[in-house]
Amino acid sequence: MGVFIIVEGKTDSTKLKSIFPDIKTIETSGSGITKEKLALIKKISLNNKIIIFTDPDYPGQKLRQIISDYLENNCLHAFISKNDAIKGKKVGVAEASEIAIKNSINNLISFSNQPVDNLLWSDYINLVDSKLKREKIIKYYNLMPTNNKTTFKWLNYMNVKKQDLIDILKEKQWRNKTKKCVPKG
């Protein structure tokens, strides 16, 4: 079984191959994706692991959602923060440092095919009652910045529990830890 990383463009592929020479990538040719490209990714996913590694912006997030939904969440996600992916006026995977890319690849996240509502919306809103707290949660799990609704959805896909959020928010300073979010089995 091989591994394919889905990226938006050639410069993303070039950057990843400069760090991981044997890596295989599939380029979506930007934030749009054709039905043919989705079908190709689905076919490749039958015998290979798929990692979605899109730019930390709205088009990248939208593309990630389209591909993940098409694959019924049968894929892994590499996230990179916008701050780690800025070079000049450009934002993207190709602009990120080698260290930031390796950190993203080493902290892959999977979404459950059938998320369990471990976290209720009311609990989430009561705990994460400010942008600062949401950003702390996003940073802890190395997710892309999103609104409350998307963050809540992703946390449930990752089977994050209320107590996990309580523990994260209690920490004085965020530390890079092994993620407890990859579902078993």
Coordinates of N, CA and C in Angstrom, one line a residue:
M1 N 0.8 -1.2 0.0 CA 0.0 0.0 0.0 C 0.9 1.2 0.0
G2 N 0.6 2.1 -0.9 CA 1.4 3.4 -1.0 C 0.7 4.5 -0.4
V3 N 1.3 5.7 -0.5 CA 0.7 6.9 0.1 C 0.7 8.0 -1.0
F4 N -0.4 8.6 -1.2 CA -0.5 9.8 -2.2 C -0.9 11.0 -1.4
I5 N -0.3 12.1 -1.7 CA -0.7 13.4 -1.0 C -1.4 14.2 -2.1
I6 N -2.6 14.7 -1.7 CA -3.4 15.5 -2.6 C -3.0 17.0 -2.3
V7 N -2.5 17.7 -3.3 CA -2.1 19.1 -3.2 C -2.8 19.9 -4.2
E8 N -2.8 21.2 -4.1 CA -3.5 22.1 -5.1 C -2.7 22.3 -6.4
G9 N -1.4 22.4 -6.3 CA -0.7 22.8 -7.5 C 0.7 22.2 -7.6
K10 N 1.4 22.5 -8.8 CA 2.7 22.0 -9.0 C 3.7 22.5 -8.0
T11 N 3.6 23.7 -7.6 CA 4.6 24.3 -6.7 C 4.5 23.5 -5.3
D12 N 3.3 23.1 -4.9 CA 3.1 22.3 -3.7 C 3.8 21.0 -3.9
S13 N 3.6 20.3 -5.0 CA 4.3 19.0 -5.3 C 5.8 19.2 -5.3
T14 N 6.3 20.2 -5.9 CA 7.7 20.4 -6.0 C 8.3 20.6 -4.6
K15 N 7.6 21.4 -3.8 CA 8.1 21.6 -2.4 C 8.1 20.3 -1.6
L16 N 7.0 19.5 -1.7 CA 7.0 18.3 -0.9 C 8.0 17.3 -1.4
K17 N 8.3 17.2 -2.7 CA 9.2 16.3 -3.3 C 10.7 16.7 -3.0
S18 N 10.9 18.0 -2.7 CA 12.2 18.4 -2.3 C 12.5 18.0 -0.8
I19 N 11.5 17.7 -0.1 CA 11.6 17.3 1.3 C 11.5 15.7 1.4
F20 N 10.6 15.2 0.7 CA 10.4 13.7 0.6 C 10.5 13.3 -0.8
P21 N 11.7 13.0 -1.3 CA 11.9 12.7 -2.7 C 11.1 11.5 -3.3
D22 N 10.7 10.6 -2.5 CA 9.9 9.4 -3.0 C 8.4 9.6 -2.9
I23 N 7.9 10.7 -2.4 CA 6.5 11.0 -2.2 C 5.8 11.0 -3.6
K24 N 4.5 10.5 -3.6 CA 3.7 10.6 -4.7 C 2.6 11.7 -4.4
T25 N 2.4 12.6 -5.4 CA 1.4 13.6 -5.2 C 0.4 13.6 -6.3
I26 N -0.8 14.1 -6.0 CA -1.8 14.3 -7.1 C -2.2 15.8 -6.9
E27 N -2.1 16.5 -8.1 CA -2.4 17.9 -8.1 C -3.8 18.2 -8.6
T28 N -4.5 19.0 -7.9 CA -5.9 19.3 -8.3 C -6.0 20.5 -9.2
S29 N -4.9 21.1 -9.5 CA -4.8 22.3 -10.4 C -5.5 23.5 -9.8
G30 N -5.3 23.7 -8.6 CA -5.9 24.9 -7.9 C -7.0 24.5 -7.0
S31 N -7.8 25.4 -6.7 CA -8.9 25.2 -5.7 C -10.1 24.5 -6.3
G32 N -10.2 24.4 -7.7 CA -11.3 23.7 -8.3 C -10.9 22.3 -8.5
I33 N -11.8 21.4 -8.6 CA -11.5 20.0 -8.9 C -12.6 19.4 -9.8
T34 N -12.2 18.7 -10.8 CA -13.1 18.1 -11.7 C -13.7 16.7 -11.2
K35 N -14.8 16.3 -11.8 CA -15.3 15.0 -11.4 C -14.3 13.9 -11.8
E36 N -13.6 14.1 -12.9 CA -12.7 13.1 -13.3 C -11.5 13.0 -12.3
K37 N -11.1 14.1 -11.8 CA -10.0 14.1 -10.8 C -10.4 13.4 -9.5
L38 N -11.7 13.7 -9.1 CA -12.2 13.1 -7.9 C -12.3 11.5 -8.1
A39 N -12.7 11.1 -9.3 CA -12.8 9.7 -9.6 C -11.5 9.0 -9.6
L40 N -10.5 9.7 -10.1 CA -9.1 9.2 -10.1 C -8.6 9.1 -8.6
I41 N -8.8 10.1 -7.8 CA -8.4 10.0 -6.4 C -9.2 8.8 -5.7
K42 N -10.4 8.7 -6.0 CA -11.2 7.6 -5.3 C -10.6 6.2 -5.8
K43 N -10.3 6.1 -7.0 CA -9.7 4.8 -7.5 C -8.4 4.6 -6.8
I44 N -7.5 5.6 -6.8 CA -6.2 5.4 -6.1 C -6.4 5.1 -4.6
S45 N -7.4 5.6 -4.0 CA -7.7 5.4 -2.6 C -8.0 4.0 -2.2
L46 N -8.4 3.2 -3.2 CA -8.8 1.8 -3.0 C -7.6 1.0 -2.5
N47 N -6.4 1.3 -3.0 CA -5.2 0.5 -2.7 C -4.1 1.3 -2.1
N48 N -4.4 2.6 -1.7 CA -3.4 3.5 -1.2 C -4.0 4.4 -0.1
K49 N -3.1 4.9 0.7 CA -3.6 5.9 1.7 C -3.5 7.2 1.0
I50 N -4.5 8.1 1.3 CA -4.6 9.4 0.8 C -4.5 10.4 1.9
I51 N -3.6 11.4 1.7 CA -3.4 12.5 2.6 C -3.8 13.8 1.9
I52 N -4.7 14.5 2.5 CA -5.1 15.8 1.9 C -4.3 16.9 2.6
F53 N -3.5 17.6 1.7 CA -2.7 18.7 2.3 C -2.9 20.0 1.4
T54 N -3.9 20.7 1.8 CA -4.2 21.9 1.0 C -3.8 23.2 1.7
D55 N -3.8 24.3 1.0 CA -3.4 25.6 1.5 C -4.3 26.0 2.7
P56 N -3.7 26.7 3.6 CA -4.5 27.2 4.8 C -5.3 28.5 4.5
D57 N -6.2 28.4 3.5 CA -7.1 29.5 3.2 C -8.5 28.9 2.8
Y58 N -9.4 29.8 2.5 CA -10.8 29.3 2.3 C -10.9 28.4 1.1
P59 N -10.2 28.7 -0.1 CA -10.3 27.7 -1.2 C -9.7 26.4 -0.8
G60 N -8.6 26.4 -0.1 CA -8.0 25.1 0.4 C -8.9 24.3 1.3
Q61 N -9.6 25.0 2.2 CA -10.5 24.4 3.1 C -11.7 23.8 2.3
K62 N -12.2 24.5 1.4 CA -13.3 24.1 0.6 C -12.9 22.8 -0.2
L63 N -11.7 22.9 -0.8 CA -11.2 21.7 -1.6 C -11.1 20.5 -0.7
R64 N -10.5 20.7 0.5 CA -10.3 19.6 1.5 C -11.7 19.0 1.8
Q65 N -12.7 19.8 2.0 CA -14.0 19.3 2.4 C -14.6 18.5 1.2
I66 N -14.5 19.0 0.0 CA -15.0 18.3 -1.2 C -14.4 16.9 -1.3
I67 N -13.1 16.8 -1.3 CA -12.3 15.6 -1.4 C -12.7 14.6 -0.3
S68 N -12.6 15.1 1.0 CA -12.9 14.3 2.1 C -14.3 13.7 2.1
D69 N -15.3 14.5 1.7 CA -16.7 14.1 1.6 C -16.8 13.0 0.5
Y70 N -16.1 13.2 -0.6 CA -16.1 12.3 -1.8 C -15.5 11.0 -1.4
L71 N -14.5 11.0 -0.5 CA -13.9 9.8 -0.1 C -14.5 9.2 1.2
E72 N -15.6 9.8 1.6 CA -16.4 9.4 2.8 C -15.4 9.4 4.0
N73 N -14.6 10.4 4.1 CA -13.6 10.6 5.2 C -12.6 9.4 5.3
N74 N -12.4 8.6 4.2 CA -11.4 7.6 4.2 C -10.1 8.1 3.7
C75 N -9.6 9.1 4.5 CA -8.3 9.7 4.2 C -7.7 10.4 5.4
L76 N -6.5 10.8 5.3 CA -5.9 11.5 6.4 C -5.7 13.0 6.0
H77 N -5.6 13.8 7.0 CA -5.5 15.3 6.8 C -4.2 15.8 7.4
A78 N -3.5 16.6 6.6 CA -2.3 17.3 7.1 C -2.7 18.8 7.1
F79 N -2.6 19.4 8.2 CA -2.9 20.8 8.3 C -1.7 21.6 8.6
I80 N -1.6 22.8 8.0 CA -0.5 23.7 8.3 C -1.1 25.1 8.6
S81 N -0.6 25.8 9.6 CA -1.2 27.0 10.0 C -0.8 28.1 9.0
K82 N -1.6 29.1 8.9 CA -1.4 30.2 8.0 C -0.1 30.9 8.3
N83 N 0.2 31.1 9.5 CA 1.5 31.7 9.9 C 2.7 31.0 9.4
D84 N 2.6 29.6 9.4 CA 3.7 28.8 8.9 C 3.8 28.7 7.4
A85 N 2.8 29.2 6.7 CA 2.7 29.1 5.3 C 2.7 30.4 4.5
I86 N 3.3 31.4 5.1 CA 3.4 32.7 4.5 C 4.8 33.0 4.1
K87 N 4.9 33.4 2.8 CA 6.2 33.9 2.3 C 5.9 35.1 1.4
G88 N 6.3 36.3 1.9 CA 6.0 37.5 1.1 C 4.5 37.7 1.2
K89 N 3.9 37.8 0.0 CA 2.4 38.0 -0.1 C 1.7 36.7 -0.4
K90 N 2.4 35.6 -0.6 CA 1.8 34.3 -0.9 C 1.6 33.5 0.4
V91 N 0.5 32.7 0.3 CA 0.1 31.8 1.4 C -0.1 30.4 0.8
G92 N 0.6 29.4 1.3 CA 0.3 28.1 0.8 C 1.3 27.1 1.3
V93 N 1.1 25.8 0.9 CA 2.0 24.7 1.3 C 3.4 25.0 0.7
A94 N 3.4 25.5 -0.6 CA 4.7 25.7 -1.2 C 5.5 26.8 -0.5
E95 N 4.9 27.6 0.2 CA 5.6 28.7 0.9 C 6.1 28.3 2.3
A96 N 5.7 27.2 2.8 CA 6.0 26.7 4.2 C 7.4 26.2 4.3
S97 N 7.9 26.3 5.5 CA 9.3 25.8 5.7 C 9.3 24.3 5.8
E98 N 10.5 23.7 5.6 CA 10.6 22.2 5.7 C 10.1 21.7 7.1
I99 N 10.5 22.5 8.1 CA 10.1 22.1 9.5 C 8.6 22.1 9.6
A100 N 7.9 23.1 9.1 CA 6.5 23.2 9.3 C 5.8 22.1 8.5
I101 N 6.3 21.8 7.3 CA 5.7 20.7 6.5 C 5.9 19.3 7.2
K102 N 7.1 19.1 7.7 CA 7.4 17.8 8.4 C 6.5 17.7 9.6
N103 N 6.3 18.8 10.3 CA 5.4 18.8 11.5 C 4.0 18.4 11.1
S104 N 3.5 19.0 10.0 CA 2.2 18.7 9.5 C 2.0 17.2 9.1
I105 N 3.0 16.7 8.4 CA 3.0 15.3 8.0 C 3.1 14.3 9.2
N106 N 3.8 14.7 10.2 CA 4.0 13.9 11.4 C 2.8 14.0 12.3
N107 N 1.9 14.9 12.1 CA 0.7 15.0 12.9 C -0.6 14.9 12.1
L108 N -0.7 13.8 11.4 CA -1.9 13.6 10.5 C -3.1 13.4 11.4
I109 N -4.2 13.8 10.9 CA -5.5 13.6 11.6 C -6.5 12.9 10.7
S110 N -7.2 12.0 11.3 CA -8.3 11.3 10.5 C -9.6 11.7 11.1
F111 N -10.6 11.7 10.2 CA -12.0 12.0 10.6 C -12.7 10.7 10.6
S112 N -13.5 10.4 11.6 CA -14.3 9.2 11.6 C -15.4 9.2 10.6
N113 N -15.6 8.1 10.0 CA -16.7 7.9 9.0 C -18.1 8.2 9.6
Q114 N -18.2 7.8 10.9 CA -19.5 8.0 11.6 C -19.1 8.7 12.9
P115 N -19.1 10.0 12.9 CA -18.7 10.7 14.1 C -19.7 10.4 15.2
V116 N -19.2 10.3 16.4 CA -20.0 10.1 17.6 C -20.2 11.5 18.2
D117 N -21.4 11.8 18.6 CA -21.6 13.2 19.2 C -21.0 13.2 20.6
N118 N -19.7 13.0 20.7 CA -19.0 13.1 22.0 C -19.1 14.5 22.6
L119 N -19.3 15.4 21.7 CA -19.2 16.8 22.1 C -20.6 17.5 21.6
L120 N -21.3 18.0 22.6 CA -22.6 18.6 22.2 C -22.3 20.1 21.9
W121 N -23.1 20.6 21.0 CA -23.0 22.0 20.6 C -23.0 22.9 21.8
S122 N -23.9 22.7 22.7 CA -24.1 23.5 23.9 C -22.8 23.5 24.8
D123 N -22.2 22.3 24.9 CA -20.9 22.2 25.7 C -19.8 22.9 25.0
Y124 N -19.8 22.8 23.7 CA -18.7 23.4 22.9 C -18.8 24.9 23.1
I125 N -20.0 25.5 22.9 CA -20.2 26.9 22.9 C -19.9 27.5 24.4
N126 N -20.3 26.7 25.4 CA -20.0 27.1 26.7 C -18.5 27.1 27.1
L127 N -17.8 26.1 26.5 CA -16.4 26.0 26.8 C -15.5 26.9 25.9
V128 N -15.9 27.0 24.7 CA -15.1 27.8 23.7 C -15.9 29.0 23.4
D129 N -15.9 29.9 24.4 CA -16.8 31.1 24.3 C -16.0 32.3 23.8
S130 N -14.9 32.1 23.2 CA -14.1 33.3 22.7 C -13.3 32.8 21.5
K131 N -12.9 33.8 20.7 CA -12.1 33.5 19.5 C -10.7 32.9 20.0
L132 N -10.2 33.5 21.1 CA -8.9 33.1 21.6 C -8.9 31.6 22.0
K133 N -10.0 31.2 22.7 CA -10.1 29.8 23.1 C -10.2 28.9 21.9
R134 N -11.0 29.3 20.9 CA -11.1 28.5 19.7 C -9.7 28.4 19.0
E135 N -9.0 29.5 18.9 CA -7.7 29.5 18.3 C -6.7 28.5 19.1
K136 N -6.9 28.5 20.4 CA -6.0 27.5 21.2 C -6.4 26.1 20.8
I137 N -7.6 25.8 20.7 CA -8.1 24.4 20.3 C -7.5 24.1 18.9
I138 N -7.7 25.0 18.0 CA -7.3 24.8 16.6 C -5.8 24.6 16.6
K139 N -5.0 25.4 17.3 CA -3.6 25.3 17.4 C -3.2 23.9 18.0
Y140 N -3.8 23.5 19.0 CA -3.5 22.2 19.7 C -3.6 21.1 18.7
Y141 N -4.7 21.1 17.9 CA -4.9 20.0 17.0 C -4.3 20.2 15.6
N142 N -3.6 21.4 15.5 CA -2.9 21.7 14.2 C -3.9 21.8 13.1
L143 N -5.1 22.4 13.3 CA -6.1 22.5 12.3 C -6.0 23.9 11.6
M144 N -6.7 24.0 10.5 CA -6.8 25.3 9.9 C -7.8 26.2 10.6
P145 N -7.5 27.5 10.7 CA -8.5 28.4 11.4 C -9.8 28.3 10.7
T146 N -10.9 28.1 11.4 CA -12.2 28.0 10.9 C -13.2 28.7 11.9
N147 N -14.4 28.8 11.5 CA -15.4 29.3 12.3 C -15.9 28.3 13.4
N148 N -16.7 28.7 14.3 CA -17.1 27.7 15.4 C -17.8 26.5 14.8
K149 N -18.7 26.7 13.8 CA -19.5 25.6 13.3 C -18.5 24.5 12.7
T150 N -17.6 24.9 11.9 CA -16.7 24.0 11.2 C -15.7 23.3 12.3
T151 N -15.2 24.1 13.2 CA -14.4 23.6 14.3 C -15.1 22.5 15.1
F152 N -16.3 22.8 15.4 CA -17.2 21.9 16.2 C -17.3 20.6 15.4
K153 N -17.6 20.7 14.1 CA -17.8 19.5 13.2 C -16.6 18.7 13.2
W154 N -15.4 19.4 13.0 CA -14.2 18.6 12.9 C -13.8 17.9 14.2
L155 N -14.1 18.6 15.3 CA -13.8 18.0 16.6 C -14.6 16.7 16.8
N156 N -15.9 16.7 16.4 CA -16.7 15.5 16.4 C -16.2 14.5 15.5
Y157 N -15.8 14.9 14.3 CA -15.2 13.9 13.3 C -14.0 13.2 13.9
M158 N -13.3 13.9 14.8 CA -12.0 13.4 15.4 C -12.3 12.7 16.7
N159 N -13.6 12.6 17.1 CA -14.1 12.0 18.3 C -13.5 12.6 19.5
V160 N -13.3 14.0 19.5 CA -12.8 14.7 20.7 C -14.0 14.8 21.7
K161 N -13.6 14.6 22.9 CA -14.6 14.6 24.0 C -14.6 16.0 24.7
K162 N -15.6 16.2 25.5 CA -15.7 17.5 26.2 C -14.6 17.6 27.2
Q163 N -14.2 16.5 27.9 CA -13.1 16.5 28.8 C -11.8 16.9 28.1
D164 N -11.6 16.5 26.9 CA -10.4 16.8 26.1 C -10.3 18.3 26.0
L165 N -11.4 19.0 25.7 CA -11.4 20.4 25.5 C -11.1 21.1 26.9
I166 N -11.7 20.6 27.9 CA -11.5 21.2 29.2 C -10.0 21.1 29.6
D167 N -9.4 19.9 29.3 CA -7.9 19.8 29.6 C -7.1 20.7 28.8
I168 N -7.4 20.8 27.5 CA -6.6 21.7 26.6 C -6.7 23.2 27.1
L169 N -7.9 23.6 27.4 CA -8.1 25.0 27.8 C -7.5 25.3 29.2
K170 N -7.3 24.3 30.0 CA -6.7 24.5 31.3 C -5.2 24.7 31.2
E171 N -4.6 24.2 30.2 CA -3.1 24.3 30.0 C -2.7 25.8 30.0
K172 N -1.7 26.1 30.7 CA -1.2 27.5 30.7 C -0.6 27.8 29.3
Q173 N 0.1 26.9 28.7 CA 0.8 27.1 27.4 C 0.6 25.9 26.6
W174 N 0.3 26.1 25.3 CA 0.1 24.9 24.4 C 1.5 24.3 24.2
R175 N 1.5 22.9 24.2 CA 2.7 22.2 23.9 C 2.3 21.2 22.8
N176 N 3.3 20.9 22.0 CA 3.1 19.9 20.9 C 3.1 18.6 21.5
K177 N 1.9 17.9 21.5 CA 1.8 16.6 22.1 C 1.3 15.6 21.0
T178 N 1.4 14.4 21.4 CA 0.8 13.4 20.5 C -0.7 13.6 20.5
K179 N -1.3 13.6 19.4 CA -2.7 13.9 19.3 C -3.5 12.7 19.7
K180 N -4.6 12.9 20.5 CA -5.5 11.9 20.9 C -6.7 11.8 20.1
C181 N -6.6 12.3 18.8 CA -7.8 12.5 18.1 C -8.0 11.4 17.0
V182 N -7.1 10.5 16.7 CA -7.2 9.6 15.7 C -8.0 8.4 16.3
P183 N -9.2 8.1 15.7 CA -10.1 7.1 16.3 C -9.4 5.7 16.1
K184 N -9.7 4.9 17.0 CA -9.2 3.5 17.0 C -10.0 2.7 16.0
G185 N -9.3 1.6 15.5 CA -10.0 0.7 14.7 C -10.3 1.1 13.3

